[in-house]
XYZ file of N, CA and C in Angstrom:
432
model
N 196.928 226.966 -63.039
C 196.865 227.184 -61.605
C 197.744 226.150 -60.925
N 198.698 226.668 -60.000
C 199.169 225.316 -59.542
C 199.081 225.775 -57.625
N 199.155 224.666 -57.226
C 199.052 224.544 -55.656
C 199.997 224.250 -54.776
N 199.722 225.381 -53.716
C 201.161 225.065 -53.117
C 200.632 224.772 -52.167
N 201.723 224.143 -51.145
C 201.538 223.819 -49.636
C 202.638 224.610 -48.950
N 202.596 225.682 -48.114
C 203.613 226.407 -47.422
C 203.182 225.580 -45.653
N 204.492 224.783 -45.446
C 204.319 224.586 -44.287
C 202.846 223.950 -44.028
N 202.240 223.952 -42.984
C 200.814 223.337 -42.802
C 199.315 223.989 -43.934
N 200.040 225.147 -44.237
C 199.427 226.034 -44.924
C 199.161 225.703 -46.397
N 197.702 225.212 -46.690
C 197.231 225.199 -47.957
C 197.229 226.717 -49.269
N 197.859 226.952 -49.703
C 197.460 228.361 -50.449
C 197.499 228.101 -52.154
N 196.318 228.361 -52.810
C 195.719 227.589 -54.135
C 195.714 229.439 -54.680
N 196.887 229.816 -56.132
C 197.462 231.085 -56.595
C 197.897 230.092 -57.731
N 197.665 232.155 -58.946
C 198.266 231.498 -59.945
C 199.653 232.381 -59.926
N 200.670 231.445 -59.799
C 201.895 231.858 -59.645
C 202.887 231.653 -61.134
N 203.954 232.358 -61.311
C 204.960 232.531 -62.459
C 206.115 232.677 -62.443
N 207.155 232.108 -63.055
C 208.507 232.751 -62.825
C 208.843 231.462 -61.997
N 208.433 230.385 -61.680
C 209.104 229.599 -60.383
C 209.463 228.559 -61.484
N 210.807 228.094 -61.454
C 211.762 227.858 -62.494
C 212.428 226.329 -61.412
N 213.235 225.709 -62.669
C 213.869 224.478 -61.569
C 215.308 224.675 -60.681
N 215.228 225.270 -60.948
C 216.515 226.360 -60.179
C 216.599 226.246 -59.059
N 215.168 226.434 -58.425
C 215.063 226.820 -57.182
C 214.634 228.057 -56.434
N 214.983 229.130 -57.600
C 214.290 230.334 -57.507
C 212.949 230.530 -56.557
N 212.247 231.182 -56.649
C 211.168 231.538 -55.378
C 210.090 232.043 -57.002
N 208.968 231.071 -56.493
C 207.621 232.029 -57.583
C 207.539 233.091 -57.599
N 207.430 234.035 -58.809
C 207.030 235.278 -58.618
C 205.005 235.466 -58.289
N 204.753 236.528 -58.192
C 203.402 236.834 -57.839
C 202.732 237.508 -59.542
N 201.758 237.013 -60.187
C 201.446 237.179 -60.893
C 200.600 238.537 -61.074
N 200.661 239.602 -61.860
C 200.029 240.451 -61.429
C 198.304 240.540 -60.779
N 197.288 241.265 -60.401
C 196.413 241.395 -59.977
C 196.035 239.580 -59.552
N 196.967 239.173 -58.628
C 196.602 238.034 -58.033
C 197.271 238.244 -56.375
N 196.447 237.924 -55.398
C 196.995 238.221 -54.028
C 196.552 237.274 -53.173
N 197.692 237.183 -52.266
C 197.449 235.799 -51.567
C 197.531 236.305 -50.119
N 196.460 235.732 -49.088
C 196.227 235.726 -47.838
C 196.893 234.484 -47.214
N 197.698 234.735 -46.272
C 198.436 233.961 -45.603
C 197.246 233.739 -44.135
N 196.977 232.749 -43.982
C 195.891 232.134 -42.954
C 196.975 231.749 -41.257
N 197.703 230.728 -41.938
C 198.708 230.527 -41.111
C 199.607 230.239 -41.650
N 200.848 230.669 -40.678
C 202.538 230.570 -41.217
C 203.329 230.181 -40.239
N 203.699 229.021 -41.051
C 204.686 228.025 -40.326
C 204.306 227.917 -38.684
N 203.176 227.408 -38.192
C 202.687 227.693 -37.209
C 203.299 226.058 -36.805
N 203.727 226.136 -35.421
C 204.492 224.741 -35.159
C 204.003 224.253 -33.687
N 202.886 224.594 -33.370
C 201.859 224.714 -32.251
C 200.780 224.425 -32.727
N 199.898 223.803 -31.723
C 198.709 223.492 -31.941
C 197.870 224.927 -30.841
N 196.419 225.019 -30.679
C 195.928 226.074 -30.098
C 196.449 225.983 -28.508
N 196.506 224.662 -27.850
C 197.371 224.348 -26.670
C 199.087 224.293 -26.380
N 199.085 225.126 -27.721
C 200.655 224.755 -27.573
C 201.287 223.693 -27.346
N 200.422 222.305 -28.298
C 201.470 221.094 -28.321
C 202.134 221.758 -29.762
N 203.873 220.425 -29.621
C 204.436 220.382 -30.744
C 203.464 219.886 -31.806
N 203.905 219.780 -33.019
C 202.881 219.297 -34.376
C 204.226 218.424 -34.691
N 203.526 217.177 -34.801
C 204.177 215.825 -35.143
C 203.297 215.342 -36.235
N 203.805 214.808 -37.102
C 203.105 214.265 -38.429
C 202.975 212.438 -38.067
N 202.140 212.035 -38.749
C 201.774 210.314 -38.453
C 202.613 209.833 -38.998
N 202.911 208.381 -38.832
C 203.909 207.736 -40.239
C 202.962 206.817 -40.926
N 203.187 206.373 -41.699
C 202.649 205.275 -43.243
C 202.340 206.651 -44.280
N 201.463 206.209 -45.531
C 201.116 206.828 -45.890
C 200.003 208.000 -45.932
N 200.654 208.990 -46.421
C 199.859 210.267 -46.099
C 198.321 210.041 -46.540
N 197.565 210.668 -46.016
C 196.379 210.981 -46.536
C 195.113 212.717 -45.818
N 195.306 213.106 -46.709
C 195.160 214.973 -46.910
C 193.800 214.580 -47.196
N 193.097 215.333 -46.536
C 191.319 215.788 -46.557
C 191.125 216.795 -46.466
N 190.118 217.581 -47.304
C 189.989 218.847 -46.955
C 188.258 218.736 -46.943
N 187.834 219.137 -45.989
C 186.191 219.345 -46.101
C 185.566 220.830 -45.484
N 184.378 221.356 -45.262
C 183.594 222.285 -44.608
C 182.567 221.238 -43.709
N 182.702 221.725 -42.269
C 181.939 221.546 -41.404
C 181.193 222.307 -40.975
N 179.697 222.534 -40.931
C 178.678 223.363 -40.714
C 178.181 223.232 -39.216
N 177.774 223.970 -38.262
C 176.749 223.728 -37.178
C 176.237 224.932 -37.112
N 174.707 224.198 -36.828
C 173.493 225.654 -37.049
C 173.729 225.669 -35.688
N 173.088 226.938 -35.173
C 172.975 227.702 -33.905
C 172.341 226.572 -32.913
N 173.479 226.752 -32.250
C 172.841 225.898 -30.442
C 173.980 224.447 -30.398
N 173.882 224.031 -32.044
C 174.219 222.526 -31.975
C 175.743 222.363 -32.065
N 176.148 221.559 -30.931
C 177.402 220.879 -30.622
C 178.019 219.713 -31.247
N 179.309 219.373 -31.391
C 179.922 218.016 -32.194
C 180.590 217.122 -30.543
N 180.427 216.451 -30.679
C 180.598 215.006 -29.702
C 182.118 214.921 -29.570
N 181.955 214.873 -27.922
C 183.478 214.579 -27.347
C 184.262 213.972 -28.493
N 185.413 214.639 -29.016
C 186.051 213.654 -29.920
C 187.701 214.390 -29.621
N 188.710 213.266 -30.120
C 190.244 214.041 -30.417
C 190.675 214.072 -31.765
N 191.808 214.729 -31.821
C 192.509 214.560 -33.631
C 193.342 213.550 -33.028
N 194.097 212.629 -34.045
C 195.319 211.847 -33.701
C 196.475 212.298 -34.372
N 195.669 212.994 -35.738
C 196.767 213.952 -36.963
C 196.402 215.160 -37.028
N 197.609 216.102 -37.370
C 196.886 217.401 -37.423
C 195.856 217.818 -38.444
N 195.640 218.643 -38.038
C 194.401 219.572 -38.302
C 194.269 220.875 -38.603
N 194.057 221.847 -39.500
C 194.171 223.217 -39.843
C 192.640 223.561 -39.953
N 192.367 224.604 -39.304
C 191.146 225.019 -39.970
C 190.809 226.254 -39.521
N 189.905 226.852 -40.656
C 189.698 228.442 -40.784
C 188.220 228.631 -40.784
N 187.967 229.538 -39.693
C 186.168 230.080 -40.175
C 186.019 230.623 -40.709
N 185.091 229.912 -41.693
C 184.360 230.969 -43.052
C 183.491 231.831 -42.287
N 182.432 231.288 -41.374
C 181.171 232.165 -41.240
C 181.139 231.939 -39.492
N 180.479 232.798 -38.896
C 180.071 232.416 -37.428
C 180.886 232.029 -36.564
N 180.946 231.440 -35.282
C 181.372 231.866 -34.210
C 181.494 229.949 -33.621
N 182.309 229.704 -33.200
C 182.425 227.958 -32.234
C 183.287 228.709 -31.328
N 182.563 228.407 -29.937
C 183.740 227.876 -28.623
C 184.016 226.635 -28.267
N 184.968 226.186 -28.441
C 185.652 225.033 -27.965
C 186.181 224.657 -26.763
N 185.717 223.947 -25.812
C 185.590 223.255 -24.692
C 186.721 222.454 -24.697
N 188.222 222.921 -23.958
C 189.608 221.468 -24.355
C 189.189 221.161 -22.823
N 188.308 221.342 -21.929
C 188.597 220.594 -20.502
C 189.450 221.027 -19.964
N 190.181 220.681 -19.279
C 191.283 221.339 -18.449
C 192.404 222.240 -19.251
N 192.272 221.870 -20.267
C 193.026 223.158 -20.984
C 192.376 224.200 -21.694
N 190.913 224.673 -20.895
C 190.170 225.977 -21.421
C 189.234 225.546 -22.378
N 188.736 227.165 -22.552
C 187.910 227.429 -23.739
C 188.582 228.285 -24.730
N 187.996 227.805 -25.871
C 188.296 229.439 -26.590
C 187.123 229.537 -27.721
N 186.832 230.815 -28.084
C 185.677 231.139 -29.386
C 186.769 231.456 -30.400
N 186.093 231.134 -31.539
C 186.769 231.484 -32.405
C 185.965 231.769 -33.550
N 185.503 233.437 -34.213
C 185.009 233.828 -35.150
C 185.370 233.920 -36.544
N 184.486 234.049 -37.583
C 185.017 234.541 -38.678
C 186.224 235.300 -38.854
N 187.054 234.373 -39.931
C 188.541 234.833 -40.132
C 189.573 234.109 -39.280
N 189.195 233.992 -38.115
C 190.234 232.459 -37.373
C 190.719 232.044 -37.987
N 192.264 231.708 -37.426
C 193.181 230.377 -38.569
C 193.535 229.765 -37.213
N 193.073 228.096 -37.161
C 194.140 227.144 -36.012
C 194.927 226.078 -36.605
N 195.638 225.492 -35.658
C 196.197 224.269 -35.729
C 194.834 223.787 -34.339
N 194.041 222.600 -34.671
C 193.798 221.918 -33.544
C 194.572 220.956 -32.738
N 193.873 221.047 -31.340
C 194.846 220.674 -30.357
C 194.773 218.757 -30.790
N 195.930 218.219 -30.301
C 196.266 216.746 -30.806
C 195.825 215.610 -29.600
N 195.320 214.684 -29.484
C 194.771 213.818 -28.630
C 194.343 214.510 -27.406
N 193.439 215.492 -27.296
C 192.805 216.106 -26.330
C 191.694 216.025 -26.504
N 190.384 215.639 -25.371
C 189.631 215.505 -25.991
C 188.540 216.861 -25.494
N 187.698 217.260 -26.501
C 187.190 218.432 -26.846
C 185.816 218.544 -27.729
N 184.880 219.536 -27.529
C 183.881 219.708 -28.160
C 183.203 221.045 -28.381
N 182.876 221.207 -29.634
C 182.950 222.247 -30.596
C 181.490 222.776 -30.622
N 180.780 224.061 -29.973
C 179.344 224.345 -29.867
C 179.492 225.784 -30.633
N 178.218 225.917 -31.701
C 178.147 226.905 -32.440
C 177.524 227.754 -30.902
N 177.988 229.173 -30.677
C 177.541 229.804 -29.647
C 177.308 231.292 -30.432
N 176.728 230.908 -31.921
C 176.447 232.579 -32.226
C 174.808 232.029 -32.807
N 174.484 233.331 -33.482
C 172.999 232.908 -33.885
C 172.927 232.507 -35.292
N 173.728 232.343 -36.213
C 173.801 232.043 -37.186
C 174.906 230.746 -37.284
N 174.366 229.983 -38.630
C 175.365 228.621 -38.878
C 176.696 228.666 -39.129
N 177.717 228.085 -38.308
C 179.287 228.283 -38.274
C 179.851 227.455 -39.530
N 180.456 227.470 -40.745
C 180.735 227.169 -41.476
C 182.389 227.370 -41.088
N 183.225 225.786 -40.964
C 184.530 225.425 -40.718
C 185.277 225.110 -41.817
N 186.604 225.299 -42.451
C 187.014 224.715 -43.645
C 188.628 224.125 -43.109
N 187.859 222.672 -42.804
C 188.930 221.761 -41.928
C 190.303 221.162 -43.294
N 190.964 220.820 -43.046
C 192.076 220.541 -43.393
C 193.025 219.507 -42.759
N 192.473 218.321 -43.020
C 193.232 216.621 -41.884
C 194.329 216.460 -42.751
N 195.698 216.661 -42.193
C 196.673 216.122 -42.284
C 197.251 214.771 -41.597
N 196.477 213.653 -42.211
C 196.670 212.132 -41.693
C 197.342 211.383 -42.252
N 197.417 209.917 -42.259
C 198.031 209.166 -42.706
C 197.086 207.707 -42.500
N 197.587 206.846 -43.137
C 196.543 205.747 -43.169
C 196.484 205.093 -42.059
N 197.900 205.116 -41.158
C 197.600 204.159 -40.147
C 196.599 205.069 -38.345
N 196.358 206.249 -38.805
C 195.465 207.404 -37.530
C 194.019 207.901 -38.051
N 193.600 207.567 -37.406
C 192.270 208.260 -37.416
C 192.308 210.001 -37.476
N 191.676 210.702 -38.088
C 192.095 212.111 -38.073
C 190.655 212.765 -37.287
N 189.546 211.678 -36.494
C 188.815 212.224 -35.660
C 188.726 211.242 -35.156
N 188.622 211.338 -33.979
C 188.190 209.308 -32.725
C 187.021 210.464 -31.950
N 185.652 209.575 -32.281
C 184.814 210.027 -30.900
C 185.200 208.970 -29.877
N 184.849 209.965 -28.531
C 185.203 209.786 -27.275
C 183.018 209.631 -26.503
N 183.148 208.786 -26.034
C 181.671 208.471 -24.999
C 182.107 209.116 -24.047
């Protein structure tokens, strides 16, 4: 199995045929790949996506909130990718809106804005975040 990174885009396929050439992987038979996001160069506010400098550091986790419960004023400083597995979050950017976002969603989150994330369905929202940081940024700052 090997792993690629397309652009911001995590995609984990067993791929063949990709040679040192330069060539392009082929697609292995009965294996198919869902493209989440592509080359997306925006955040959900339509900032540019700027990467941190020092060294990189890549997190990938699932964030859960059961029904009702909210996550605390906070910003990204690095980007951020993330896709809903399950359920429903509207996100509160303050002067730059709301938006819900259900099962199957793909974002870039918005970058030093600060914002907060309330499960608004009846079942637990299961998030599968993706911090593209670096050592010298925080890839969440809560905000009081």
């Amino acid at each position: 199995m090997k792993l690629w990174i397309i652009g911001p885009v995590l995609t984990i396929g067993v791929l063949a045929g990709c040679g040192d050439d330069g060539d392009e992987p082929e697609a292995v038979e009965d294996v198919s790949v869902e493209v989440l996001l592509d080359a997306e160069a925006e955040t959900v506010l339509g900032q540019s996506i700027s990467y941190p400098g020092g060294a990189p550091a890549v997190t990938m986790s699932i964030v859960t909130l059961e029904p009702g419960a909210s996550t605390v004023n906070h910003i990204h400083e690095a980007p951020m990718a993330a896709y809903i597995l399950e359920g429903e979050v509207t996100v509160d950017y303050g002067d730059g809106g709301t938006f819900t976002f259900s099962e199957g969603d793909a974002l870039l989150e918005a970058l030093d804005v600060v914002h907060e994330g309330t499960n608004t369905g009846s079942d637990p929202v299961r998030i599968l975040v993706l911090n593209m940081g670096s050592d010298e940024v925080e890839n969440t700052v809560t905000i009081d």
